[in-house]
Amino acid sequence: TWTQALVRHSPRRAPLAPRPGARIKSRRSPTGGPPLGQSKAPNLSEPVDPIHDAEGTRPIMSDPQHPRAFSITVVWTLGLLWLGSVVHATESSLACPDWPTCFGTMVPEMTGGVFWEHLHRLVAGGLILFFAAATWLAFRETPRFRWVRGGCMLGLGLLLVQAVLGGITVLFLLPDAVSTSHLGLALLFLALATVLAVVSSRPGRLKSMRDRG
């Protein structure tokens, strides 16, 4: 008809520009979320999900476990030093005449001085295995400082040398130089484990420790 032809051939108007100060309406998402083409800004006042980030979309890494392992290593080493002092005080250092076994077996009768000497050996062996696991965690995760991994390897070396010196102490009937070196290396490893535990802790935890001091 003539009306349809008039509409078809009439020039199209360009969209009007918004007036200054006018509010622009945006299309809402059909699911009730933010307007289309816009992302939802994170609310910093809400607690962050420990598994996901503030937007709830990207998973984040959980807390590393190697700092806790280093702290346990420090406590374990202190317990081992206490056991060593008990072995020395009870004169049980030569209760087992051989090494690494005790009277030819790894499961001797735990009585008298054998109890303290063999218990000391078992705890020392457990410390080597546990610190090896802590070293594996430090290489698997991301330490705060790169030299932490080198410190772990140094600690493993100290523990292995400690084990050899312990065997020499028994086989050569407590030579003074070896016994002194054995104790000195134990204290050196304790200092190294303490440094690794402190530098691997969270910065906020270090700040609270300084404030308390």
PDB file of C-alpha atoms in Angstrom:
ATOM      1  CA  THR A   1       0.000   0.000   0.000  1.00  0.00           C
ATOM      2  CA  TRP A   2       1.038   3.642  -0.210  1.00  0.00           C
ATOM      3  CA  THR A   3       1.703   3.860   3.546  1.00  0.00           C
ATOM      4  CA  GLN A   4       4.144   0.905   3.428  1.00  0.00           C
ATOM      5  CA  ALA A   5       5.941   2.441   0.449  1.00  0.00           C
ATOM      6  CA  LEU A   6       6.222   5.755   2.300  1.00  0.00           C
ATOM      7  CA  VAL A   7       7.749   4.075   5.351  1.00  0.00           C
ATOM      8  CA  ARG A   8      10.107   2.025   3.198  1.00  0.00           C
ATOM      9  CA  HIS A   9      11.490   5.045   1.319  1.00  0.00           C
ATOM     10  CA  SER A  10      11.616   7.495   4.252  1.00  0.00           C
ATOM     11  CA  PRO A  11      15.163   8.327   5.523  1.00  0.00           C
ATOM     12  CA  ARG A  12      16.197   6.676   8.795  1.00  0.00           C
ATOM     13  CA  ARG A  13      17.030   8.906  11.726  1.00  0.00           C
ATOM     14  CA  ALA A  14      20.341   8.548  13.544  1.00  0.00           C
ATOM     15  CA  PRO A  15      20.083   7.621  17.251  1.00  0.00           C
ATOM     16  CA  LEU A  16      19.870  10.613  19.503  1.00  0.00           C
ATOM     17  CA  ALA A  17      22.840  11.336  21.751  1.00  0.00           C
ATOM     18  CA  PRO A  18      22.061  11.291  25.484  1.00  0.00           C
ATOM     19  CA  ARG A  19      21.576  14.624  27.171  1.00  0.00           C
ATOM     20  CA  PRO A  20      24.223  15.787  29.637  1.00  0.00           C
ATOM     21  CA  GLY A  21      23.501  14.376  33.106  1.00  0.00           C
ATOM     22  CA  ALA A  22      20.988  11.839  31.802  1.00  0.00           C
ATOM     23  CA  ARG A  23      21.164   8.300  33.278  1.00  0.00           C
ATOM     24  CA  ILE A  24      21.782   5.545  30.766  1.00  0.00           C
ATOM     25  CA  LYS A  25      19.811   2.360  31.262  1.00  0.00           C
ATOM     26  CA  SER A  26      21.699  -0.845  30.606  1.00  0.00           C
ATOM     27  CA  ARG A  27      20.259  -4.194  29.716  1.00  0.00           C
ATOM     28  CA  ARG A  28      20.104  -6.561  32.634  1.00  0.00           C
ATOM     29  CA  SER A  29      21.248 -10.132  32.409  1.00  0.00           C
ATOM     30  CA  PRO A  30      18.342 -12.610  32.053  1.00  0.00           C
ATOM     31  CA  THR A  31      19.715 -14.487  35.087  1.00  0.00           C
ATOM     32  CA  GLY A  32      19.510 -11.431  37.356  1.00  0.00           C
ATOM     33  CA  GLY A  33      23.262 -10.814  37.426  1.00  0.00           C
ATOM     34  CA  PRO A  34      25.205  -7.675  36.479  1.00  0.00           C
ATOM     35  CA  PRO A  35      24.425  -5.805  33.221  1.00  0.00           C
ATOM     36  CA  LEU A  36      25.528  -7.496  30.040  1.00  0.00           C
ATOM     37  CA  GLY A  37      29.109  -6.680  29.101  1.00  0.00           C
ATOM     38  CA  GLN A  38      30.079  -5.789  32.670  1.00  0.00           C
ATOM     39  CA  SER A  39      31.830  -7.938  35.298  1.00  0.00           C
ATOM     40  CA  LYS A  40      30.858  -7.964  38.924  1.00  0.00           C
ATOM     41  CA  ALA A  41      33.342  -6.064  41.091  1.00  0.00           C
ATOM     42  CA  PRO A  42      34.553  -8.065  44.124  1.00  0.00           C
ATOM     43  CA  ASN A  43      33.280  -6.983  47.504  1.00  0.00           C
ATOM     44  CA  LEU A  44      36.388  -6.484  49.638  1.00  0.00           C
ATOM     45  CA  SER A  45      34.351  -6.410  52.835  1.00  0.00           C
ATOM     46  CA  GLU A  46      33.241 -10.041  52.431  1.00  0.00           C
ATOM     47  CA  PRO A  47      35.534 -12.909  53.543  1.00  0.00           C
ATOM     48  CA  VAL A  48      37.383 -14.666  50.747  1.00  0.00           C
ATOM     49  CA  ASP A  49      36.657 -18.307  50.117  1.00  0.00           C
ATOM     50  CA  PRO A  50      39.788 -20.335  51.074  1.00  0.00           C
ATOM     51  CA  ILE A  51      39.348 -22.463  47.938  1.00  0.00           C
ATOM     52  CA  HIS A  52      38.517 -19.704  45.424  1.00  0.00           C
ATOM     53  CA  ASP A  53      39.432 -16.074  44.965  1.00  0.00           C
ATOM     54  CA  ALA A  54      37.275 -13.012  45.674  1.00  0.00           C
ATOM     55  CA  GLU A  55      35.345 -13.413  42.405  1.00  0.00           C
ATOM     56  CA  GLY A  56      34.658 -17.047  43.191  1.00  0.00           C
ATOM     57  CA  THR A  57      35.924 -18.305  39.840  1.00  0.00           C
ATOM     58  CA  ARG A  58      39.677 -18.921  39.997  1.00  0.00           C
ATOM     59  CA  PRO A  59      40.994 -21.458  42.536  1.00  0.00           C
ATOM     60  CA  ILE A  60      43.902 -20.296  44.693  1.00  0.00           C
ATOM     61  CA  MET A  61      46.769 -22.261  46.275  1.00  0.00           C
ATOM     62  CA  SER A  62      46.327 -23.568  49.789  1.00  0.00           C
ATOM     63  CA  ASP A  63      48.812 -22.763  52.542  1.00  0.00           C
ATOM     64  CA  PRO A  64      52.233 -24.368  51.981  1.00  0.00           C
ATOM     65  CA  GLN A  65      53.137 -27.173  54.345  1.00  0.00           C
ATOM     66  CA  HIS A  66      56.944 -26.937  54.410  1.00  0.00           C
ATOM     67  CA  PRO A  67      57.019 -24.150  57.090  1.00  0.00           C
ATOM     68  CA  ARG A  68      55.067 -26.402  59.448  1.00  0.00           C
ATOM     69  CA  ALA A  69      57.412 -29.290  58.628  1.00  0.00           C
ATOM     70  CA  PHE A  70      60.430 -27.135  59.493  1.00  0.00           C
ATOM     71  CA  SER A  71      58.842 -26.177  62.832  1.00  0.00           C
ATOM     72  CA  ILE A  72      58.245 -29.848  63.650  1.00  0.00           C
ATOM     73  CA  THR A  73      61.870 -30.529  62.711  1.00  0.00           C
ATOM     74  CA  VAL A  74      63.042 -27.993  65.312  1.00  0.00           C
ATOM     75  CA  VAL A  75      60.964 -29.644  68.062  1.00  0.00           C
ATOM     76  CA  TRP A  76      62.098 -33.096  66.940  1.00  0.00           C
ATOM     77  CA  THR A  77      65.754 -32.029  67.053  1.00  0.00           C
ATOM     78  CA  LEU A  78      65.347 -30.637  70.558  1.00  0.00           C
ATOM     79  CA  GLY A  79      63.867 -33.946  71.673  1.00  0.00           C
ATOM     80  CA  LEU A  80      66.757 -35.808  70.071  1.00  0.00           C
ATOM     81  CA  LEU A  81      69.282 -33.615  71.892  1.00  0.00           C
ATOM     82  CA  TRP A  82      67.482 -34.342  75.152  1.00  0.00           C
ATOM     83  CA  LEU A  83      67.659 -38.082  74.441  1.00  0.00           C
ATOM     84  CA  GLY A  84      71.382 -37.739  73.731  1.00  0.00           C
ATOM     85  CA  SER A  85      71.912 -36.080  77.095  1.00  0.00           C
ATOM     86  CA  VAL A  86      70.024 -38.921  78.791  1.00  0.00           C
ATOM     87  CA  VAL A  87      72.213 -41.478  76.989  1.00  0.00           C
ATOM     88  CA  HIS A  88      75.328 -39.652  78.183  1.00  0.00           C
ATOM     89  CA  ALA A  89      74.035 -39.207  81.763  1.00  0.00           C
ATOM     90  CA  THR A  90      73.084 -42.888  82.105  1.00  0.00           C
ATOM     91  CA  GLU A  91      76.385 -44.016  80.487  1.00  0.00           C
ATOM     92  CA  SER A  92      74.442 -45.895  77.823  1.00  0.00           C
ATOM     93  CA  SER A  93      76.512 -44.741  74.853  1.00  0.00           C
ATOM     94  CA  LEU A  94      78.163 -48.158  74.486  1.00  0.00           C
ATOM     95  CA  ALA A  95      75.146 -50.227  75.549  1.00  0.00           C
ATOM     96  CA  CYS A  96      74.953 -51.427  71.923  1.00  0.00           C
ATOM     97  CA  PRO A  97      78.411 -52.692  70.943  1.00  0.00           C
ATOM     98  CA  ASP A  98      77.733 -52.560  67.182  1.00  0.00           C
ATOM     99  CA  TRP A  99      76.250 -50.146  64.664  1.00  0.00           C
ATOM    100  CA  PRO A 100      73.781 -49.650  62.976  1.00  0.00           C
ATOM    101  CA  THR A 101      72.325 -52.761  64.564  1.00  0.00           C
ATOM    102  CA  CYS A 102      72.245 -53.476  68.284  1.00  0.00           C
ATOM    103  CA  PHE A 103      73.535 -56.949  69.173  1.00  0.00           C
ATOM    104  CA  GLY A 104      73.077 -57.899  65.540  1.00  0.00           C
ATOM    105  CA  THR A 105      69.403 -56.965  65.283  1.00  0.00           C
ATOM    106  CA  MET A 106      67.278 -53.894  64.707  1.00  0.00           C
ATOM    107  CA  VAL A 107      64.802 -55.018  67.353  1.00  0.00           C
ATOM    108  CA  PRO A 108      66.860 -55.729  70.508  1.00  0.00           C
ATOM    109  CA  GLU A 109      65.471 -56.243  73.980  1.00  0.00           C
ATOM    110  CA  MET A 110      64.710 -52.719  75.163  1.00  0.00           C
ATOM    111  CA  THR A 111      65.991 -52.905  78.723  1.00  0.00           C
ATOM    112  CA  GLY A 112      68.529 -50.901  80.703  1.00  0.00           C
ATOM    113  CA  GLY A 113      70.951 -48.805  78.711  1.00  0.00           C
ATOM    114  CA  VAL A 114      69.938 -50.542  75.462  1.00  0.00           C
ATOM    115  CA  PHE A 115      66.551 -48.839  75.748  1.00  0.00           C
ATOM    116  CA  TRP A 116      68.012 -45.320  75.750  1.00  0.00           C
ATOM    117  CA  GLU A 117      70.754 -45.955  73.191  1.00  0.00           C
ATOM    118  CA  HIS A 118      68.556 -47.757  70.675  1.00  0.00           C
ATOM    119  CA  LEU A 119      65.702 -45.295  71.193  1.00  0.00           C
ATOM    120  CA  HIS A 120      68.143 -42.486  70.426  1.00  0.00           C
ATOM    121  CA  ARG A 121      69.092 -44.210  67.179  1.00  0.00           C
ATOM    122  CA  LEU A 122      65.466 -44.756  66.151  1.00  0.00           C
ATOM    123  CA  VAL A 123      64.533 -41.134  66.806  1.00  0.00           C
ATOM    124  CA  ALA A 124      67.597 -39.969  64.845  1.00  0.00           C
ATOM    125  CA  GLY A 125      66.637 -42.174  61.903  1.00  0.00           C
ATOM    126  CA  GLY A 126      63.091 -40.845  62.033  1.00  0.00           C
ATOM    127  CA  LEU A 127      64.423 -37.281  61.949  1.00  0.00           C
ATOM    128  CA  ILE A 128      66.369 -38.021  58.756  1.00  0.00           C
ATOM    129  CA  LEU A 129      63.259 -39.407  57.043  1.00  0.00           C
ATOM    130  CA  PHE A 130      61.047 -36.558  58.232  1.00  0.00           C
ATOM    131  CA  PHE A 131      63.472 -33.834  57.143  1.00  0.00           C
ATOM    132  CA  ALA A 132      63.803 -35.552  53.772  1.00  0.00           C
ATOM    133  CA  ALA A 133      60.009 -35.235  53.444  1.00  0.00           C
ATOM    134  CA  ALA A 134      60.223 -31.554  54.459  1.00  0.00           C
ATOM    135  CA  THR A 135      62.870 -31.036  51.772  1.00  0.00           C
ATOM    136  CA  TRP A 136      60.588 -32.667  49.211  1.00  0.00           C
ATOM    137  CA  LEU A 137      57.788 -30.284  50.224  1.00  0.00           C
ATOM    138  CA  ALA A 138      60.111 -27.290  49.864  1.00  0.00           C
ATOM    139  CA  PHE A 139      60.986 -28.351  46.311  1.00  0.00           C
ATOM    140  CA  ARG A 140      57.362 -29.168  45.454  1.00  0.00           C
ATOM    141  CA  GLU A 141      55.975 -25.890  46.797  1.00  0.00           C
ATOM    142  CA  THR A 142      57.301 -22.330  46.389  1.00  0.00           C
ATOM    143  CA  PRO A 143      59.369 -21.084  49.346  1.00  0.00           C
ATOM    144  CA  ARG A 144      59.497 -17.357  50.157  1.00  0.00           C
ATOM    145  CA  PHE A 145      63.264 -17.372  49.523  1.00  0.00           C
ATOM    146  CA  ARG A 146      65.098 -19.346  46.868  1.00  0.00           C
ATOM    147  CA  TRP A 147      67.985 -20.284  49.165  1.00  0.00           C
ATOM    148  CA  VAL A 148      65.610 -22.306  51.394  1.00  0.00           C
ATOM    149  CA  ARG A 149      65.970 -25.267  49.052  1.00  0.00           C
ATOM    150  CA  GLY A 150      69.746 -25.061  49.273  1.00  0.00           C
ATOM    151  CA  GLY A 151      69.446 -24.931  53.062  1.00  0.00           C
ATOM    152  CA  CYS A 152      67.369 -28.101  52.950  1.00  0.00           C
ATOM    153  CA  MET A 153      70.052 -29.926  50.997  1.00  0.00           C
ATOM    154  CA  LEU A 154      72.679 -28.695  53.466  1.00  0.00           C
ATOM    155  CA  GLY A 155      70.545 -29.965  56.343  1.00  0.00           C
ATOM    156  CA  LEU A 156      70.229 -33.398  54.746  1.00  0.00           C
ATOM    157  CA  GLY A 157      73.991 -33.538  54.355  1.00  0.00           C
ATOM    158  CA  LEU A 158      74.498 -32.608  58.009  1.00  0.00           C
ATOM    159  CA  LEU A 159      72.112 -35.342  59.131  1.00  0.00           C
ATOM    160  CA  LEU A 160      73.880 -37.998  57.067  1.00  0.00           C
ATOM    161  CA  VAL A 161      77.278 -36.937  58.421  1.00  0.00           C
ATOM    162  CA  GLN A 162      75.757 -37.004  61.906  1.00  0.00           C
ATOM    163  CA  ALA A 163      74.651 -40.599  61.414  1.00  0.00           C
ATOM    164  CA  VAL A 164      78.153 -41.634  60.287  1.00  0.00           C
ATOM    165  CA  LEU A 165      79.765 -39.849  63.234  1.00  0.00           C
ATOM    166  CA  GLY A 166      77.359 -41.599  65.588  1.00  0.00           C
ATOM    167  CA  GLY A 167      78.465 -44.950  64.215  1.00  0.00           C
ATOM    168  CA  ILE A 168      82.162 -44.013  64.499  1.00  0.00           C
ATOM    169  CA  THR A 169      81.574 -42.945  68.102  1.00  0.00           C
ATOM    170  CA  VAL A 170      80.293 -46.413  68.973  1.00  0.00           C
ATOM    171  CA  LEU A 171      82.739 -48.452  66.900  1.00  0.00           C
ATOM    172  CA  PHE A 172      85.817 -46.564  68.133  1.00  0.00           C
ATOM    173  CA  LEU A 173      84.683 -46.408  71.792  1.00  0.00           C
ATOM    174  CA  LEU A 174      83.826 -42.714  72.217  1.00  0.00           C
ATOM    175  CA  PRO A 175      86.866 -40.804  70.870  1.00  0.00           C
ATOM    176  CA  ASP A 176      86.791 -37.241  72.187  1.00  0.00           C
ATOM    177  CA  ALA A 177      87.216 -35.520  68.824  1.00  0.00           C
ATOM    178  CA  VAL A 178      84.406 -37.500  67.187  1.00  0.00           C
ATOM    179  CA  SER A 179      82.059 -37.086  70.157  1.00  0.00           C
ATOM    180  CA  THR A 180      82.636 -33.329  70.202  1.00  0.00           C
ATOM    181  CA  SER A 181      82.097 -33.077  66.449  1.00  0.00           C
ATOM    182  CA  HIS A 182      78.926 -35.144  66.815  1.00  0.00           C
ATOM    183  CA  LEU A 183      77.506 -32.659  69.322  1.00  0.00           C
ATOM    184  CA  GLY A 184      78.686 -29.631  67.366  1.00  0.00           C
ATOM    185  CA  LEU A 185      77.002 -30.789  64.163  1.00  0.00           C
ATOM    186  CA  ALA A 186      73.789 -31.465  66.099  1.00  0.00           C
ATOM    187  CA  LEU A 187      73.728 -27.871  67.349  1.00  0.00           C
ATOM    188  CA  LEU A 188      74.551 -26.592  63.853  1.00  0.00           C
ATOM    189  CA  PHE A 189      71.627 -28.514  62.372  1.00  0.00           C
ATOM    190  CA  LEU A 190      69.331 -27.168  65.103  1.00  0.00           C
ATOM    191  CA  ALA A 191      70.351 -23.611  64.178  1.00  0.00           C
ATOM    192  CA  LEU A 192      69.775 -24.299  60.470  1.00  0.00           C
ATOM    193  CA  ALA A 193      66.357 -25.854  61.076  1.00  0.00           C
ATOM    194  CA  THR A 194      65.376 -22.871  63.238  1.00  0.00           C
ATOM    195  CA  VAL A 195      66.388 -20.414  60.507  1.00  0.00           C
ATOM    196  CA  LEU A 196      64.409 -22.380  57.900  1.00  0.00           C
ATOM    197  CA  ALA A 197      61.345 -22.439  60.140  1.00  0.00           C
ATOM    198  CA  VAL A 198      61.506 -18.692  60.845  1.00  0.00           C
ATOM    199  CA  VAL A 199      62.109 -17.438  57.296  1.00  0.00           C
ATOM    200  CA  SER A 200      59.439 -19.768  55.893  1.00  0.00           C
ATOM    201  CA  SER A 201      56.725 -18.489  58.230  1.00  0.00           C
ATOM    202  CA  ARG A 202      54.084 -16.011  57.109  1.00  0.00           C
ATOM    203  CA  PRO A 203      55.089 -12.331  57.136  1.00  0.00           C
ATOM    204  CA  GLY A 204      52.157 -11.529  59.437  1.00  0.00           C
ATOM    205  CA  ARG A 205      53.320 -14.149  61.909  1.00  0.00           C
ATOM    206  CA  LEU A 206      56.844 -12.709  61.904  1.00  0.00           C
ATOM    207  CA  LYS A 207      55.447  -9.216  62.517  1.00  0.00           C
ATOM    208  CA  SER A 208      53.411 -10.436  65.506  1.00  0.00           C
ATOM    209  CA  MET A 209      56.529 -12.109  66.915  1.00  0.00           C
ATOM    210  CA  ARG A 210      58.480  -8.833  66.625  1.00  0.00           C
ATOM    211  CA  ASP A 211      55.648  -6.894  68.250  1.00  0.00           C
ATOM    212  CA  ARG A 212      55.584  -9.310  71.176  1.00  0.00           C
ATOM    213  CA  GLY A 213      59.338  -9.003  71.597  1.00  0.00           C
TER     214      GLY A 213
END
